[in-house]
Short mmCIF file of C-alpha atoms and ligand atoms in Angstrom, two decimals:
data_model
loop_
_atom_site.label_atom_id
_atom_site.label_comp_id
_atom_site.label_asym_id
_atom_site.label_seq_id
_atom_site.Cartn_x
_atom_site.Cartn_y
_atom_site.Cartn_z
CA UNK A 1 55.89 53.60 47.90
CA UNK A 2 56.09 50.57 50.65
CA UNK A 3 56.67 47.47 49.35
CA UNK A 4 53.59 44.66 49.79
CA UNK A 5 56.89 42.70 51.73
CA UNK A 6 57.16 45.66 53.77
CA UNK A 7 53.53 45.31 54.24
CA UNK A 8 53.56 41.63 54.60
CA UNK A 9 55.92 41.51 57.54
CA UNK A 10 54.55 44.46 59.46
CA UNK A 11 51.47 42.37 59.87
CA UNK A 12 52.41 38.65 60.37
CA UNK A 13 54.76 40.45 63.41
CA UNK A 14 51.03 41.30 65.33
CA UNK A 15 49.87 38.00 67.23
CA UNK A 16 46.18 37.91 66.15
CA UNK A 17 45.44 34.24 67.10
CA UNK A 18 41.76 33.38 67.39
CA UNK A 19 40.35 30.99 70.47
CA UNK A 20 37.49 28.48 70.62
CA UNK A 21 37.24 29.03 74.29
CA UNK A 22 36.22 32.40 74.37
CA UNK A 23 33.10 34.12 75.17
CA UNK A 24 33.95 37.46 73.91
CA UNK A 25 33.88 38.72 70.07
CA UNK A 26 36.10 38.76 68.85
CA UNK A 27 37.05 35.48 70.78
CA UNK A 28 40.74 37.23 71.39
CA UNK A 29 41.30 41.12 71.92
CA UNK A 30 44.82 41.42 70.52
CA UNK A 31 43.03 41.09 66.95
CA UNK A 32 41.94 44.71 67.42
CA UNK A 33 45.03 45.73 67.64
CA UNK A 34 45.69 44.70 63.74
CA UNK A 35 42.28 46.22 63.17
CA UNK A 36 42.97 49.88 63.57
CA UNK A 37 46.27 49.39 62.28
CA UNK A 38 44.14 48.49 59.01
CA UNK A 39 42.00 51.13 59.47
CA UNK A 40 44.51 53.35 60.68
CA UNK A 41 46.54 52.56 57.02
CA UNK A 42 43.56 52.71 55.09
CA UNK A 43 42.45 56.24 56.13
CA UNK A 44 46.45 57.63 55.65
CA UNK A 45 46.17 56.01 51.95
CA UNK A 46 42.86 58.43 51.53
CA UNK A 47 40.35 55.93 51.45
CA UNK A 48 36.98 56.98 52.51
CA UNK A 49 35.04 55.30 55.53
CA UNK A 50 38.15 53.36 56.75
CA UNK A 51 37.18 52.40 60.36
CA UNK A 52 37.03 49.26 62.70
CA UNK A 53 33.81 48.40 64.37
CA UNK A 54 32.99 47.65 67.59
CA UNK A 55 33.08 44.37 67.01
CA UNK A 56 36.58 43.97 65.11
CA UNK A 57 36.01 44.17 61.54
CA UNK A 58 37.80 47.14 59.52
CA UNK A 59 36.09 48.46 56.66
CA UNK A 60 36.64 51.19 53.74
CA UNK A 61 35.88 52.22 50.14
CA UNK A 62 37.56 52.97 47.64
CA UNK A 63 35.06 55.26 45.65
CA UNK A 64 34.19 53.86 41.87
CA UNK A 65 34.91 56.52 38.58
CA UNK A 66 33.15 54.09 36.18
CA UNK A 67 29.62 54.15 37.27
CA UNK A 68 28.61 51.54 35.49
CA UNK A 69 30.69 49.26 36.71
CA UNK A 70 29.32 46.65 39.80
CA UNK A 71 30.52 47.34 43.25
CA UNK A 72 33.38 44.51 44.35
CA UNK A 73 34.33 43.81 48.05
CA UNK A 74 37.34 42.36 48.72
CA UNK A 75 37.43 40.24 52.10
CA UNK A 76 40.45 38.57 54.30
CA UNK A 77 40.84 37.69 57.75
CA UNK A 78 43.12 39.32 60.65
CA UNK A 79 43.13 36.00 62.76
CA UNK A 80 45.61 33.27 62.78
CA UNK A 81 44.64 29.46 63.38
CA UNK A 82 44.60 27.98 66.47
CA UNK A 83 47.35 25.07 66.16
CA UNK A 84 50.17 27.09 66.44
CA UNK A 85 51.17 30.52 68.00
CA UNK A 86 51.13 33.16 65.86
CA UNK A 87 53.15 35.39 68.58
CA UNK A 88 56.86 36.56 67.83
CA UNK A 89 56.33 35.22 64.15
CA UNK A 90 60.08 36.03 63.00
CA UNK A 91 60.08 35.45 59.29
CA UNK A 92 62.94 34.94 57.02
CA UNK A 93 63.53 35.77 53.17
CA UNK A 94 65.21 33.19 50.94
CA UNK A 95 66.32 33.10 47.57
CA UNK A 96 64.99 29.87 47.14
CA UNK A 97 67.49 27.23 44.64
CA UNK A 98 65.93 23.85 45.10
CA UNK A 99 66.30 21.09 48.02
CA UNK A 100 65.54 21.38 51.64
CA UNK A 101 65.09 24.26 53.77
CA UNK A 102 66.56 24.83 57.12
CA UNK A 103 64.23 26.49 59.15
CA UNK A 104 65.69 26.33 62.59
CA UNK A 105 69.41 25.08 62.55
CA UNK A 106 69.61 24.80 66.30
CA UNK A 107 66.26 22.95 66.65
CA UNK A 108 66.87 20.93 63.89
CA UNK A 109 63.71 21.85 62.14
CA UNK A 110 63.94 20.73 58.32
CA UNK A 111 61.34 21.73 55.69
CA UNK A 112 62.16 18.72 53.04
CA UNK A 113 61.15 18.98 49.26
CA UNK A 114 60.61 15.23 49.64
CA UNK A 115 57.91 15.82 51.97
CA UNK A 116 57.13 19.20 50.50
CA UNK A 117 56.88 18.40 46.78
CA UNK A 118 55.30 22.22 46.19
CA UNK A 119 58.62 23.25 46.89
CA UNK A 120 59.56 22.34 43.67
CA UNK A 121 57.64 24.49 41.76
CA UNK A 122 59.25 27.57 44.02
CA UNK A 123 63.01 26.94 42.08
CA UNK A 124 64.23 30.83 41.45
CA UNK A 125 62.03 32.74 43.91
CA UNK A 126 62.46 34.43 46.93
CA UNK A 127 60.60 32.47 49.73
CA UNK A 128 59.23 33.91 53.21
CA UNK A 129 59.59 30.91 55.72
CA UNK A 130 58.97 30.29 59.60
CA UNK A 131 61.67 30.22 61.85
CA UNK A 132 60.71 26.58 62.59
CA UNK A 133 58.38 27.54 66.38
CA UNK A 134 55.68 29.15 64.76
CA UNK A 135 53.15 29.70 61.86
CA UNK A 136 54.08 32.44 59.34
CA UNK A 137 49.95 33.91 59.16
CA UNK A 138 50.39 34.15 55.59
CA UNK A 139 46.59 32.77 56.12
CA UNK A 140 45.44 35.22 55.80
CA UNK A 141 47.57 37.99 56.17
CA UNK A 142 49.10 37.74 52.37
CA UNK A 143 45.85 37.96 51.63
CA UNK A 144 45.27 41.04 54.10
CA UNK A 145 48.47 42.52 52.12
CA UNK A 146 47.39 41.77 48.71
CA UNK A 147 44.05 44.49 49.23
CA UNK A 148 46.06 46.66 51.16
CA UNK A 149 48.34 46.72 47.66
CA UNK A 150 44.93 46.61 45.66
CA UNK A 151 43.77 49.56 47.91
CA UNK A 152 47.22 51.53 47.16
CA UNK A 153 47.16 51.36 43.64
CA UNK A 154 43.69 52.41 43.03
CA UNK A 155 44.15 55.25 45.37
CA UNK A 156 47.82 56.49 43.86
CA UNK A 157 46.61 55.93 40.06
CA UNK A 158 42.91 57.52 40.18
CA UNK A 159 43.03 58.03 36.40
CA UNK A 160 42.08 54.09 35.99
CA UNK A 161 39.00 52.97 35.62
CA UNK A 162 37.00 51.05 38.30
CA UNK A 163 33.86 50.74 40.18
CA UNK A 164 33.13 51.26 43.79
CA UNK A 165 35.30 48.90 45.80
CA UNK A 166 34.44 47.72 49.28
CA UNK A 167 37.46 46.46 51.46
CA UNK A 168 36.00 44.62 54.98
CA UNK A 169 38.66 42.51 56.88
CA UNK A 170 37.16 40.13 59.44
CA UNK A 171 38.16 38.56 62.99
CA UNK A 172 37.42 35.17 63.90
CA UNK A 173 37.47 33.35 60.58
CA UNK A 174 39.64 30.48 62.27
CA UNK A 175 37.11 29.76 65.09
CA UNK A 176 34.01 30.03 62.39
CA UNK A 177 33.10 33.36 63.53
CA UNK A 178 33.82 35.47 60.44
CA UNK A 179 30.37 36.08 59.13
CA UNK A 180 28.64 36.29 62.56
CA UNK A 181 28.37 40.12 62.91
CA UNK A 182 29.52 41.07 59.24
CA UNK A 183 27.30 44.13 58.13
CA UNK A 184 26.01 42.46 54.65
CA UNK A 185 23.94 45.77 54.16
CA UNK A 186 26.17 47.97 55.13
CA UNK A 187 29.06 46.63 52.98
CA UNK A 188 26.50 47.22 49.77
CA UNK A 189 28.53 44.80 47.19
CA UNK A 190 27.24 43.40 44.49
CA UNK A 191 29.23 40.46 44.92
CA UNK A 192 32.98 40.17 47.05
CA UNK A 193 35.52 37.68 47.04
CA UNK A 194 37.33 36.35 50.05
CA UNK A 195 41.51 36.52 49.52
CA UNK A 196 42.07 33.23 51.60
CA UNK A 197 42.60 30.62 49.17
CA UNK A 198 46.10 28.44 47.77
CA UNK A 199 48.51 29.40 45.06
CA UNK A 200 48.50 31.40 42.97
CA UNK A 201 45.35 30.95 40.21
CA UNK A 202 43.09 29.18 42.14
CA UNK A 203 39.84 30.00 42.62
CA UNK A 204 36.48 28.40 45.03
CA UNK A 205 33.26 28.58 44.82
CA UNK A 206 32.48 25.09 46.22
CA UNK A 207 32.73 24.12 49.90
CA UNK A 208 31.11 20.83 52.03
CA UNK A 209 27.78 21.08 52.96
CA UNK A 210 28.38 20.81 56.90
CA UNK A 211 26.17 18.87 59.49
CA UNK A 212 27.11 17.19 62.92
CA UNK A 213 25.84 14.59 65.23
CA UNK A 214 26.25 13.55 68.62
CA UNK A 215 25.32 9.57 69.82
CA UNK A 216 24.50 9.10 73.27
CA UNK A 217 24.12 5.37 74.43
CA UNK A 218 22.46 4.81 77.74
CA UNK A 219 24.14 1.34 79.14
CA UNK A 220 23.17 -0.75 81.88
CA UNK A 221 25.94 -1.31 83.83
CA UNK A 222 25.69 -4.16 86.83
CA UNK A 223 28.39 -6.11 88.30
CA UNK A 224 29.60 -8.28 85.54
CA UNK A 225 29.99 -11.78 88.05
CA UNK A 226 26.09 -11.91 87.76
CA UNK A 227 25.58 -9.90 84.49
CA UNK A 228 24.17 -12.80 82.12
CA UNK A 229 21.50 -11.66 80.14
CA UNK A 230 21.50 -8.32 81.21
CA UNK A 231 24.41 -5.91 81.00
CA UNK A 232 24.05 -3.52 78.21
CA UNK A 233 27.92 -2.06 77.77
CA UNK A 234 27.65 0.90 76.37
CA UNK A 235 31.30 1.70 75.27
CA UNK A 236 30.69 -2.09 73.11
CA UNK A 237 27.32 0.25 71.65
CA UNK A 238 29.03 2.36 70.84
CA UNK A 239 31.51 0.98 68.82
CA UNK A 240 28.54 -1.34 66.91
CA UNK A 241 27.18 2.10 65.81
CA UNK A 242 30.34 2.93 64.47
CA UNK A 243 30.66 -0.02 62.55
CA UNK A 244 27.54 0.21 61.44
CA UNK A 245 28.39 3.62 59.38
CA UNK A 246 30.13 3.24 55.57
CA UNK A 247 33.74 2.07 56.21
CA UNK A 248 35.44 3.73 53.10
CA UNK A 249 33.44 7.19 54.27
CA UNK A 250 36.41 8.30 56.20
CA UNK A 251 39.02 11.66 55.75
CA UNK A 252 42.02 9.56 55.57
CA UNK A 253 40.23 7.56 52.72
CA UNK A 254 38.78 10.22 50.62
CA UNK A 255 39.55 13.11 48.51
CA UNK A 256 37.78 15.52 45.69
CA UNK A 257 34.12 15.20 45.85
CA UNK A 258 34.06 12.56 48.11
CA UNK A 259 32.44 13.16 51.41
CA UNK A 260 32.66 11.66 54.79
CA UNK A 261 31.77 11.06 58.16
CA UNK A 262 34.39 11.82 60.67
CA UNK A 263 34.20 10.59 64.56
CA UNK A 264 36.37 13.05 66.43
CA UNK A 265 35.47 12.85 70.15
CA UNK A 266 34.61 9.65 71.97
CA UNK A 267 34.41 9.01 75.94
CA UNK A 268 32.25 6.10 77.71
CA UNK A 269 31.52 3.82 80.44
CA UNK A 270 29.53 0.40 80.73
CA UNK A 271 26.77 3.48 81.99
CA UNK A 272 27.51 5.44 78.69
CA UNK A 273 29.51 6.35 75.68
CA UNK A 274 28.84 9.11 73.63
CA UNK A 275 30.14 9.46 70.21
CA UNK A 276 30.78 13.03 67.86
CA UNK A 277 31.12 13.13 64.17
CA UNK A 278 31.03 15.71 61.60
CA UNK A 279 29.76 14.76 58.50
CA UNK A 280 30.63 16.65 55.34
CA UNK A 281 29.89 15.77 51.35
CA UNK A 282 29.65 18.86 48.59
CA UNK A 283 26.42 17.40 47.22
CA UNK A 284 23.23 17.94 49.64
CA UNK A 285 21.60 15.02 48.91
CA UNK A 286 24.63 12.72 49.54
CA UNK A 287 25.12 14.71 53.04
CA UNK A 288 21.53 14.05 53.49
CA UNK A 289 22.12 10.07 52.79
CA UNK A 290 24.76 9.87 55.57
CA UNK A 291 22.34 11.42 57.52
CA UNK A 292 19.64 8.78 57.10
CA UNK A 293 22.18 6.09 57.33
CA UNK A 294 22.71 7.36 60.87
CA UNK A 295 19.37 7.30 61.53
CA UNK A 296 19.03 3.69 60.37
CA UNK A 297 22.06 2.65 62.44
CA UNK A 298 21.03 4.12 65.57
CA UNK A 299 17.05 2.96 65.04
CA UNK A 300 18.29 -0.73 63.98
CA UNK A 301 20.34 -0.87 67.21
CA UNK A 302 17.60 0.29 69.28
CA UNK A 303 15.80 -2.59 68.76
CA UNK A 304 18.76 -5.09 69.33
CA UNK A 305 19.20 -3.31 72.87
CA UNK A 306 16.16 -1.69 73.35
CA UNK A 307 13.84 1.82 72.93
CA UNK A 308 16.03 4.71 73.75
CA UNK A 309 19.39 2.57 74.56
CA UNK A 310 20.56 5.21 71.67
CA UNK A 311 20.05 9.04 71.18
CA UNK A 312 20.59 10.75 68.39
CA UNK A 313 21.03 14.12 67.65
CA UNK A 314 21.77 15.27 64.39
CA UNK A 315 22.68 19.31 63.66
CA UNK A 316 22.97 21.32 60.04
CA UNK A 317 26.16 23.63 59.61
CA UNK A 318 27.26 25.34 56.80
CA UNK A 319 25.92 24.82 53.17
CA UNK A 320 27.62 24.78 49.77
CA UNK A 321 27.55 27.86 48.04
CA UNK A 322 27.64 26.78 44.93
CA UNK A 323 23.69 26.76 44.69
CA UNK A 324 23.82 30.45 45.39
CA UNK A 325 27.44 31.49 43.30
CA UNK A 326 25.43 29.50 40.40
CA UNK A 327 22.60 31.41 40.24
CA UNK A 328 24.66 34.14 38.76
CA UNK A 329 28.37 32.77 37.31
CA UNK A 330 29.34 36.23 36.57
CA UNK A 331 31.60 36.84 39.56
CA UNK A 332 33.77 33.71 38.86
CA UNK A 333 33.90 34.31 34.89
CA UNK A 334 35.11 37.63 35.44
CA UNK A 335 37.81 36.47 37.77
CA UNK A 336 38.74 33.50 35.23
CA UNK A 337 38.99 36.56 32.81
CA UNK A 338 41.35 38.72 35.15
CA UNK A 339 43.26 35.84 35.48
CA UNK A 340 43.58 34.66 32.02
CA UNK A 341 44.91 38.71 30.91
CA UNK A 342 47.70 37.99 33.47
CA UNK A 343 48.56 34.56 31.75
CA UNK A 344 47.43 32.95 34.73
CA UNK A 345 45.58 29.92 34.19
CA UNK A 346 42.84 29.41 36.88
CA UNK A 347 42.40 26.50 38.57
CA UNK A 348 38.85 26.06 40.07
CA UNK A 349 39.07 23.17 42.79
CA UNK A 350 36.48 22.48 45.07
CA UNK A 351 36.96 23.35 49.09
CA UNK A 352 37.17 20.28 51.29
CA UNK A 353 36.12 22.52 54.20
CA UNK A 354 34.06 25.82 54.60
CA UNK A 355 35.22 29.57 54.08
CA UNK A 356 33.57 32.94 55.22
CA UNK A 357 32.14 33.62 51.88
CA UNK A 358 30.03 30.13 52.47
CA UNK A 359 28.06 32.01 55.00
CA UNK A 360 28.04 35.58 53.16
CA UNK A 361 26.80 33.72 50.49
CA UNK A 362 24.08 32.21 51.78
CA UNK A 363 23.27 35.88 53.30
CA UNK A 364 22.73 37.68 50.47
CA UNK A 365 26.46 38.13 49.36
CA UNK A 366 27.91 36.09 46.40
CA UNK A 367 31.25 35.43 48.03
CA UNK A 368 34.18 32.97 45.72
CA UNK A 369 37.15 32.55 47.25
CA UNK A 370 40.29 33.79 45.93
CA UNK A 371 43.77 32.57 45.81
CA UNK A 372 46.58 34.52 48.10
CA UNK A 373 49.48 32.49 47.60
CA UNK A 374 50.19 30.66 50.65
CA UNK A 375 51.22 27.17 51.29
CA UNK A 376 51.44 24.60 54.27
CA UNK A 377 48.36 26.87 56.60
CA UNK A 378 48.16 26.12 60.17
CA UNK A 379 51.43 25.04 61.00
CA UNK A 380 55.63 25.81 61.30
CA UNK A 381 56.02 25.34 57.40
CA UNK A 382 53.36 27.44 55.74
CA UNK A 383 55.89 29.48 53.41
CA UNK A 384 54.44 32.03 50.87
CA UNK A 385 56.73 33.83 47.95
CA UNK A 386 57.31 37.26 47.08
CA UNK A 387 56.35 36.38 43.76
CA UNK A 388 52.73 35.02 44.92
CA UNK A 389 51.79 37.95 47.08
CA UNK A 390 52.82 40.14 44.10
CA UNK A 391 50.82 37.88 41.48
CA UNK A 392 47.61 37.41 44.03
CA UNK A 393 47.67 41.30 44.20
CA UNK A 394 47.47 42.05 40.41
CA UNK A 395 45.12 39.06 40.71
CA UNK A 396 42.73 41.93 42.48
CA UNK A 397 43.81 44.95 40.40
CA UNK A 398 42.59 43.21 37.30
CA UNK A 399 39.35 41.72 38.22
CA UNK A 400 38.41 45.63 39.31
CA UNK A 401 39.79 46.91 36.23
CA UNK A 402 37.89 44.75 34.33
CA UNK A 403 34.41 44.91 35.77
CA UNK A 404 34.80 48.11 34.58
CA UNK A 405 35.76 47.37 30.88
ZN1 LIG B 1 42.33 31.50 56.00
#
């Protein structure tokens, strides 16, 4: 039988990069091409239904022989973040000793356990690392591999007992599209997890409630030599309104629970300025206070400068799905449990960010996320370890084995 490595490095070697600029969907083509090798894979393993859509994602079953048992999905995404190229991805194993690692000797690309300090809990495995000039995809192709190993096993040992299993892999998860044309009623779960979260043992079910808002200050702009009294700059607005918002509410100067506001895009002119932030907080009502508080800020400066000197539009994204996971905890006891048989201790940590299974959730699919073993996402060091895509698959085996104790 093929190793999951095997499997691993067959995948991470198709460029399946995601785009924000793209009108199609997927937003990038070449992701197909990872699609019906999935599906392509999943049928020659005998698994029933395996297809790709027409719009990307590859589905399949794996048909239950404990009736009783629920019906699990099991969800990862083909696509590769945006950052950095995912194309000629040439990985390298290690057996990994301690101290730093030399990704690129001729670029002089360095990963250092100073800067790294999770390399220090990697001391006696065998790592997969970058060449230094791209990502590895281990987000979320490990996870990709650690179904495809799920899928194997099942198949290959059909005296174990198990429910009906659902496999979907998605496009587009990088660029927010995931959910958009995922068939919720056709995949027939009772719940799913996503495989797209850290090392080994942790487990989400709590993301930022998302909302965004764009400022737009209307200036008066008039040659400043006779501009006494009347010149409204709008770039100076601008920056008031910013001021105006919580000053310890920032990324950089928050962590956990905490929420923020986040200004990522400003331009302006004496004419006008306008201003984007994302504001994020895991409790609703908090999100809902930053709201107001913009509100205030922009309402309190128009009447220093005037009615409708400042617009403000304000948008809802994503929610937490904690509200909906928490109406029934059943799907993350049982993967505590799973984990806790394979003297894995879970760690649930909350997601400073959203995931695909935020969305399914909120339509009608209770979707945690689960760990598949990766480190350093979106970027030249992301590293994952033969011993975490082997651990993140048995991860899956038991929580299907055991839904069906
Ligand atoms: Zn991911």
């Amino acid at each position: 039988m093929e190793s999951i490595v095997e499997r691993f490095l067959r995948y991470v070697s198709y460029d399946t990069q995601s785009s924000e600029d793209s009108d199609t969907f997927p937003s990038t083509l070449k992701q197909k091409a990872l699609g019906e090798l999935l599906a392509r894979e999943l049928q020659a393993m005998g698994a029933e239904d395996a297809h790709m859509d027409e719009w990307g994602y590859v589905y399949a079953t794996i048909p239950g022989n404990a009736p009783k048992a629920p019906t699990i999905g099991f969800i990862a995404h083909m696509d590769t973040a945006t950052e950095l190229s995912g194309a000629y991805v040439k990985p390298r194993l290690l057996q990994y000793e301690g101290g730093d690692i030399v990704l690129s000797a001729e670029k002089g690309i360095v990963m250092r356990e100073e800067e790294f300090p999770c390399l220090r809990n990697e001391v006696g495995k065998v790592l997969i690392v970058t060449d230094g000039t791209t990502l590895l995809g281990a987000d979320d192709k490990a996870g990709v591999a650690e179904i495809m190993e799920m899928a194997q096993h099942f198949l290959t040992h059909p005296e174990i007992p198990h429910g009906t299993i659902r496999i979907a892999f998605t496009p587009d998860e990088e660029v927010g599209g995931g959910p958009e044309h995922f068939d919720v009623p056709g995949f027939h779960a009772d719940f799913a997890y996503t495989v797209d979260g850290g090392e080994v043992g942790s487990l989400n079910y709590e993301n930022f409630n998302a909302a965004s808002a764009v400022v737009t200050v209307h200036g008066k702009a008039i040659h400043p030599g006779s501009s006494k009294g009347k010149m409204i700059n709008a770039c100076l607005v601008a920056m008031e309104f910013d001021r105006l918002l919580p000053a310890g509410e920032l990324p950089s100067l928050t962590e956990g629970y905490e929420g923020f506001h986040h200004l990522t895009d400003m331009q302006g002119s004496v004419e006008t300025a306008t201003l984007h932030y994302i504001l994020r907080d895991h409790d609703a009502e908090k999100l809902e206070q930053k709201k107001a508080g913009f509100v205030r800020a922009a309402a309190f400066l128009n009447e220093v400068y005037g009615a409708d000197t400042l617009e403000l539009k304000l948008r809802d994204g994503y929610r937490n799905m904690r509200q909906k996971i928490e109406e029934d905890l059943r799907v993350v006891e049982l993967a505590k449990a799973a984990m806790r048989d394979l003297k894995i201790e879970p760690r649930v940590e909350p997601i400073r960010g959203g995931t695909d299974g935020c969305r399914l959730s909120f339509m009608g699919l209770p979707c945690p996320n689960l760990c598949a073993g990766g480190h350093n996402a979106h970027g030249k060091y992301e590293y994952i370890s033969v011993q975490s895509l082997l651990g993140c698959a048995r991860v899956l085996i038991r929580i299907a084995e055991k839904a069906a104790e």
